Amino acid sequence: MRVALKLHMPEPEDLPVHYAHWVQAAVYGLFSPAVADVVHEEGFVAESRRYRLFAFSRLMGRYQLNRAARSLRFLGPVVLVVSSPLSALVHDFANAILRTETLRIGPVRFILDSVTFAEPKVNGSRIVVRTLSPVTAYSTLLKADGSRYTAYFDPHERQFADLVARNLTRKHMALFGCEGPSPAGFLWRPRGRVQLHVVRYQDIVVKGYSGVFEVQGPPELLQIGLDAGWGAKNAQGFGLTELLAG
């Protein structure tokens, strides 16, 4: 399930280009204490990894970019989408913003105009999706001297699809407590131009990709990707897509 918030600024204000950590804080701030404790403090565990099982989009709307100040100013309505396979989580978040009718992203206050719910459904083993926030896939590797480094992969590389597929199987385990269908044969194919995004999340630099992608795999896993996000760092503002076909 997902909810789309249509928002506006009562007064024009600037946001930094890298604002995802502020959006994450705003989302967590609207969860009820019980939900926030489960999602943030405990998470959903699979193979010693914790998953938050929600994702959110970038702020979508027309904006003016100030390259020198590395800031942007929205020039009209803004849409934020929050998605999760846990409908109770989505409803908890939506109910909170319906009560407050405002969303504070860092120092900037947005006013709520409307709330729209949707439940996009996967109907087969092949879908086409468009990113609402960049998708990231990476591995932590060792250098010859034993130090660690992060290797990010491009959607054209086979490792990207393999990492996304393994991530989906772990999310299935975290969500349902059992192994899901085999991801053998999972495919992730760019359709047209792919854009690289180098995003600073607090003190961490993350590389992600946006575009339109064809994805093939077991429908059950595809549904998890659509709802919980694809790849890594979904609760930090990565991996949310909209369903175009399938």
PDB file of C-alpha atoms in Angstrom, residues 68-238:
ATOM      1  CA  ALA A  68      25.896  27.987  -6.113  1.00  0.00           C
ATOM      2  CA  ALA A  69      23.993  27.535  -2.844  1.00  0.00           C
ATOM      3  CA  ARG A  70      23.253  23.850  -3.564  1.00  0.00           C
ATOM      4  CA  SER A  71      19.613  24.476  -2.739  1.00  0.00           C
ATOM      5  CA  LEU A  72      16.239  24.291  -4.443  1.00  0.00           C
ATOM      6  CA  ARG A  73      12.928  26.089  -4.108  1.00  0.00           C
ATOM      7  CA  PHE A  74       9.649  24.478  -5.105  1.00  0.00           C
ATOM      8  CA  LEU A  75       7.456  26.668  -7.287  1.00  0.00           C
ATOM      9  CA  GLY A  76       4.116  24.957  -6.753  1.00  0.00           C
ATOM     10  CA  PRO A  77       2.540  21.819  -5.310  1.00  0.00           C
ATOM     11  CA  VAL A  78       4.811  19.024  -4.092  1.00  0.00           C
ATOM     12  CA  VAL A  79       3.999  15.302  -3.924  1.00  0.00           C
ATOM     13  CA  LEU A  80       5.554  12.860  -1.462  1.00  0.00           C
ATOM     14  CA  VAL A  81       4.778   9.123  -1.685  1.00  0.00           C
ATOM     15  CA  VAL A  82       5.272   6.728   1.250  1.00  0.00           C
ATOM     16  CA  SER A  83       4.900   2.984   0.621  1.00  0.00           C
ATOM     17  CA  SER A  84       5.013  -0.244   2.645  1.00  0.00           C
ATOM     18  CA  PRO A  85       3.767  -3.835   2.402  1.00  0.00           C
ATOM     19  CA  LEU A  86       2.399  -3.200   5.913  1.00  0.00           C
ATOM     20  CA  SER A  87      -0.888  -1.361   5.407  1.00  0.00           C
ATOM     21  CA  ALA A  88      -1.116  -0.570   9.137  1.00  0.00           C
ATOM     22  CA  LEU A  89       2.129   1.398   8.861  1.00  0.00           C
ATOM     23  CA  VAL A  90       0.809   3.447   5.923  1.00  0.00           C
ATOM     24  CA  HIS A  91      -2.487   4.144   7.693  1.00  0.00           C
ATOM     25  CA  ASP A  92      -0.672   5.112  10.898  1.00  0.00           C
ATOM     26  CA  PHE A  93       1.421   7.662   8.998  1.00  0.00           C
ATOM     27  CA  ALA A  94      -1.541   9.003   7.005  1.00  0.00           C
ATOM     28  CA  ASN A  95      -3.774   9.354  10.056  1.00  0.00           C
ATOM     29  CA  ALA A  96      -1.111  11.426  11.795  1.00  0.00           C
ATOM     30  CA  ILE A  97      -0.713  13.894   8.948  1.00  0.00           C
ATOM     31  CA  LEU A  98      -4.479  14.153   8.537  1.00  0.00           C
ATOM     32  CA  ARG A  99      -4.616  15.266  12.165  1.00  0.00           C
ATOM     33  CA  THR A 100      -1.780  17.784  11.933  1.00  0.00           C
ATOM     34  CA  GLU A 101      -2.351  18.849   8.294  1.00  0.00           C
ATOM     35  CA  THR A 102       1.299  19.887   8.162  1.00  0.00           C
ATOM     36  CA  LEU A 103       4.629  18.225   7.416  1.00  0.00           C
ATOM     37  CA  ARG A 104       7.863  19.796   8.601  1.00  0.00           C
ATOM     38  CA  ILE A 105      10.878  18.832   6.505  1.00  0.00           C
ATOM     39  CA  GLY A 106      13.844  20.242   8.371  1.00  0.00           C
ATOM     40  CA  PRO A 107      13.019  23.910   8.974  1.00  0.00           C
ATOM     41  CA  VAL A 108      10.522  24.080   6.098  1.00  0.00           C
ATOM     42  CA  ARG A 109       6.806  23.718   6.795  1.00  0.00           C
ATOM     43  CA  PHE A 110       4.494  22.188   4.196  1.00  0.00           C
ATOM     44  CA  ILE A 111       0.694  22.348   4.326  1.00  0.00           C
ATOM     45  CA  LEU A 112      -1.316  19.252   3.407  1.00  0.00           C
ATOM     46  CA  ASP A 113      -3.684  19.657   0.447  1.00  0.00           C
ATOM     47  CA  SER A 114      -4.800  16.067  -0.131  1.00  0.00           C
ATOM     48  CA  VAL A 115      -4.119  12.414   0.677  1.00  0.00           C
ATOM     49  CA  THR A 116      -4.535   9.627  -1.895  1.00  0.00           C
ATOM     50  CA  PHE A 117      -4.201   5.903  -1.183  1.00  0.00           C
ATOM     51  CA  ALA A 118      -3.301   3.263  -3.777  1.00  0.00           C
ATOM     52  CA  GLU A 119      -2.582  -0.465  -3.805  1.00  0.00           C
ATOM     53  CA  PRO A 120      -0.754  -1.251  -7.058  1.00  0.00           C
ATOM     54  CA  LYS A 121      -0.815  -4.989  -7.746  1.00  0.00           C
ATOM     55  CA  VAL A 122       1.640  -7.149  -9.676  1.00  0.00           C
ATOM     56  CA  ASN A 123      -0.259  -9.457 -12.035  1.00  0.00           C
ATOM     57  CA  GLY A 124       2.535 -11.454 -13.625  1.00  0.00           C
ATOM     58  CA  SER A 125       6.225 -12.244 -13.706  1.00  0.00           C
ATOM     59  CA  ARG A 126       7.154  -9.185 -15.765  1.00  0.00           C
ATOM     60  CA  ILE A 127       6.563  -5.557 -14.829  1.00  0.00           C
ATOM     61  CA  VAL A 128       7.747  -2.138 -15.974  1.00  0.00           C
ATOM     62  CA  VAL A 129       8.481   0.446 -13.295  1.00  0.00           C
ATOM     63  CA  ARG A 130       9.629   4.052 -13.118  1.00  0.00           C
ATOM     64  CA  THR A 131      11.704   5.308 -10.207  1.00  0.00           C
ATOM     65  CA  LEU A 132      10.283   7.807  -7.737  1.00  0.00           C
ATOM     66  CA  SER A 133      13.585   7.728  -5.843  1.00  0.00           C
ATOM     67  CA  PRO A 134      16.943   6.333  -7.048  1.00  0.00           C
ATOM     68  CA  VAL A 135      17.658   2.608  -6.717  1.00  0.00           C
ATOM     69  CA  THR A 136      20.993   1.646  -5.172  1.00  0.00           C
ATOM     70  CA  ALA A 137      22.801  -1.710  -5.104  1.00  0.00           C
ATOM     71  CA  TYR A 138      26.243  -2.176  -3.585  1.00  0.00           C
ATOM     72  CA  SER A 139      28.635  -4.579  -1.897  1.00  0.00           C
ATOM     73  CA  THR A 140      31.192  -3.954   0.827  1.00  0.00           C
ATOM     74  CA  LEU A 141      34.507  -5.405  -0.353  1.00  0.00           C
ATOM     75  CA  LEU A 142      38.043  -5.719   0.996  1.00  0.00           C
ATOM     76  CA  LYS A 143      41.122  -4.034  -0.428  1.00  0.00           C
ATOM     77  CA  ALA A 144      44.491  -5.778  -0.554  1.00  0.00           C
ATOM     78  CA  ASP A 145      45.476  -4.070   2.712  1.00  0.00           C
ATOM     79  CA  GLY A 146      42.373  -5.436   4.458  1.00  0.00           C
ATOM     80  CA  SER A 147      40.471  -2.149   4.574  1.00  0.00           C
ATOM     81  CA  ARG A 148      36.864  -2.023   3.414  1.00  0.00           C
ATOM     82  CA  TYR A 149      35.318  -0.070   0.565  1.00  0.00           C
ATOM     83  CA  THR A 150      31.860   0.180  -0.974  1.00  0.00           C
ATOM     84  CA  ALA A 151      31.415  -0.896  -4.595  1.00  0.00           C
ATOM     85  CA  TYR A 152      28.273   0.480  -6.251  1.00  0.00           C
ATOM     86  CA  PHE A 153      26.910  -1.246  -9.341  1.00  0.00           C
ATOM     87  CA  ASP A 154      25.267   0.111 -12.468  1.00  0.00           C
ATOM     88  CA  PRO A 155      21.849  -1.269 -13.548  1.00  0.00           C
ATOM     89  CA  HIS A 156      23.490  -2.548 -16.740  1.00  0.00           C
ATOM     90  CA  GLU A 157      25.749  -4.834 -14.664  1.00  0.00           C
ATOM     91  CA  ARG A 158      24.639  -8.335 -13.698  1.00  0.00           C
ATOM     92  CA  GLN A 159      25.698  -7.737 -10.079  1.00  0.00           C
ATOM     93  CA  PHE A 160      23.012  -5.058  -9.774  1.00  0.00           C
ATOM     94  CA  ALA A 161      20.202  -7.512 -10.576  1.00  0.00           C
ATOM     95  CA  ASP A 162      21.752 -10.203  -8.364  1.00  0.00           C
ATOM     96  CA  LEU A 163      21.944  -7.855  -5.379  1.00  0.00           C
ATOM     97  CA  VAL A 164      18.373  -6.619  -5.869  1.00  0.00           C
ATOM     98  CA  ALA A 165      17.143 -10.227  -6.103  1.00  0.00           C
ATOM     99  CA  ARG A 166      18.950 -11.335  -2.922  1.00  0.00           C
ATOM    100  CA  ASN A 167      17.634  -8.265  -1.154  1.00  0.00           C
ATOM    101  CA  LEU A 168      14.068  -9.219  -2.129  1.00  0.00           C
ATOM    102  CA  THR A 169      14.441 -12.747  -0.753  1.00  0.00           C
ATOM    103  CA  ARG A 170      15.666 -11.362   2.578  1.00  0.00           C
ATOM    104  CA  LYS A 171      12.773  -8.908   2.695  1.00  0.00           C
ATOM    105  CA  HIS A 172      10.397 -11.813   2.073  1.00  0.00           C
ATOM    106  CA  MET A 173      11.919 -13.645   5.043  1.00  0.00           C
ATOM    107  CA  ALA A 174      11.718 -10.514   7.208  1.00  0.00           C
ATOM    108  CA  LEU A 175       8.095  -9.895   6.245  1.00  0.00           C
ATOM    109  CA  PHE A 176       6.667 -13.427   6.283  1.00  0.00           C
ATOM    110  CA  GLY A 177       9.164 -15.376   8.397  1.00  0.00           C
ATOM    111  CA  CYS A 178       9.752 -17.985   5.694  1.00  0.00           C
ATOM    112  CA  GLU A 179      11.676 -18.460   2.481  1.00  0.00           C
ATOM    113  CA  GLY A 180      10.005 -17.144  -0.628  1.00  0.00           C
ATOM    114  CA  PRO A 181      10.184 -18.332  -4.224  1.00  0.00           C
ATOM    115  CA  SER A 182      13.590 -18.758  -5.802  1.00  0.00           C
ATOM    116  CA  PRO A 183      14.825 -15.601  -7.547  1.00  0.00           C
ATOM    117  CA  ALA A 184      16.621 -17.688 -10.199  1.00  0.00           C
ATOM    118  CA  GLY A 185      16.367 -15.935 -13.536  1.00  0.00           C
ATOM    119  CA  PHE A 186      15.615 -12.542 -11.971  1.00  0.00           C
ATOM    120  CA  LEU A 187      16.216  -9.752 -14.482  1.00  0.00           C
ATOM    121  CA  TRP A 188      16.500  -5.990 -14.142  1.00  0.00           C
ATOM    122  CA  ARG A 189      16.716  -4.247 -17.525  1.00  0.00           C
ATOM    123  CA  PRO A 190      16.991  -0.505 -18.151  1.00  0.00           C
ATOM    124  CA  ARG A 191      14.573   0.857 -20.710  1.00  0.00           C
ATOM    125  CA  GLY A 192      16.139   3.896 -22.259  1.00  0.00           C
ATOM    126  CA  ARG A 193      18.364   6.379 -20.496  1.00  0.00           C
ATOM    127  CA  VAL A 194      19.480   5.756 -16.920  1.00  0.00           C
ATOM    128  CA  GLN A 195      20.549   8.666 -14.715  1.00  0.00           C
ATOM    129  CA  LEU A 196      23.183   8.425 -11.989  1.00  0.00           C
ATOM    130  CA  HIS A 197      22.489  10.287  -8.738  1.00  0.00           C
ATOM    131  CA  VAL A 198      25.239  10.934  -6.203  1.00  0.00           C
ATOM    132  CA  VAL A 199      23.311  11.613  -3.011  1.00  0.00           C
ATOM    133  CA  ARG A 200      24.713  12.788   0.289  1.00  0.00           C
ATOM    134  CA  TYR A 201      22.768  11.244   3.156  1.00  0.00           C
ATOM    135  CA  GLN A 202      24.099  13.053   6.223  1.00  0.00           C
ATOM    136  CA  ASP A 203      27.832  12.177   6.066  1.00  0.00           C
ATOM    137  CA  ILE A 204      27.481   9.245   3.654  1.00  0.00           C
ATOM    138  CA  VAL A 205      27.666   9.471  -0.136  1.00  0.00           C
ATOM    139  CA  VAL A 206      25.329   7.023  -1.904  1.00  0.00           C
ATOM    140  CA  LYS A 207      25.145   6.299  -5.637  1.00  0.00           C
ATOM    141  CA  GLY A 208      21.739   5.423  -7.072  1.00  0.00           C
ATOM    142  CA  TYR A 209      20.049   5.275 -10.456  1.00  0.00           C
ATOM    143  CA  SER A 210      16.758   6.505 -11.826  1.00  0.00           C
ATOM    144  CA  GLY A 211      14.897   5.663 -15.010  1.00  0.00           C
ATOM    145  CA  VAL A 212      12.385   3.188 -16.406  1.00  0.00           C
ATOM    146  CA  PHE A 213      13.152  -0.494 -15.858  1.00  0.00           C
ATOM    147  CA  GLU A 214      11.737  -3.844 -16.917  1.00  0.00           C
ATOM    148  CA  VAL A 215      11.831  -6.333 -14.055  1.00  0.00           C
ATOM    149  CA  GLN A 216      11.236 -10.080 -14.317  1.00  0.00           C
ATOM    150  CA  GLY A 217      10.907 -12.535 -11.452  1.00  0.00           C
ATOM    151  CA  PRO A 218       8.423 -14.319  -9.183  1.00  0.00           C
ATOM    152  CA  PRO A 219       5.316 -12.112  -8.747  1.00  0.00           C
ATOM    153  CA  GLU A 220       5.504 -12.464  -4.960  1.00  0.00           C
ATOM    154  CA  LEU A 221       8.986 -10.944  -4.906  1.00  0.00           C
ATOM    155  CA  LEU A 222       8.076  -8.263  -7.438  1.00  0.00           C
ATOM    156  CA  GLN A 223       5.203  -7.196  -5.182  1.00  0.00           C
ATOM    157  CA  ILE A 224       7.582  -6.828  -2.244  1.00  0.00           C
ATOM    158  CA  GLY A 225       9.891  -4.674  -4.351  1.00  0.00           C
ATOM    159  CA  LEU A 226       7.002  -2.493  -5.449  1.00  0.00           C
ATOM    160  CA  ASP A 227       5.723  -2.046  -1.885  1.00  0.00           C
ATOM    161  CA  ALA A 228       8.884  -2.024   0.257  1.00  0.00           C
ATOM    162  CA  GLY A 229      11.350  -0.650  -2.296  1.00  0.00           C
ATOM    163  CA  TRP A 230      14.049  -2.153  -4.511  1.00  0.00           C
ATOM    164  CA  GLY A 231      17.664  -2.505  -3.498  1.00  0.00           C
ATOM    165  CA  ALA A 232      19.196  -1.007  -0.379  1.00  0.00           C
ATOM    166  CA  LYS A 233      18.533   1.992   1.879  1.00  0.00           C
ATOM    167  CA  ASN A 234      14.795   2.227   1.195  1.00  0.00           C
ATOM    168  CA  ALA A 235      14.046   3.945   4.518  1.00  0.00           C
ATOM    169  CA  GLN A 236      16.738   6.508   3.665  1.00  0.00           C
ATOM    170  CA  GLY A 237      14.966   7.599   0.488  1.00  0.00           C
ATOM    171  CA  PHE A 238      15.998   5.037  -2.142  1.00  0.00           C
TER     172      PHE A 238
END
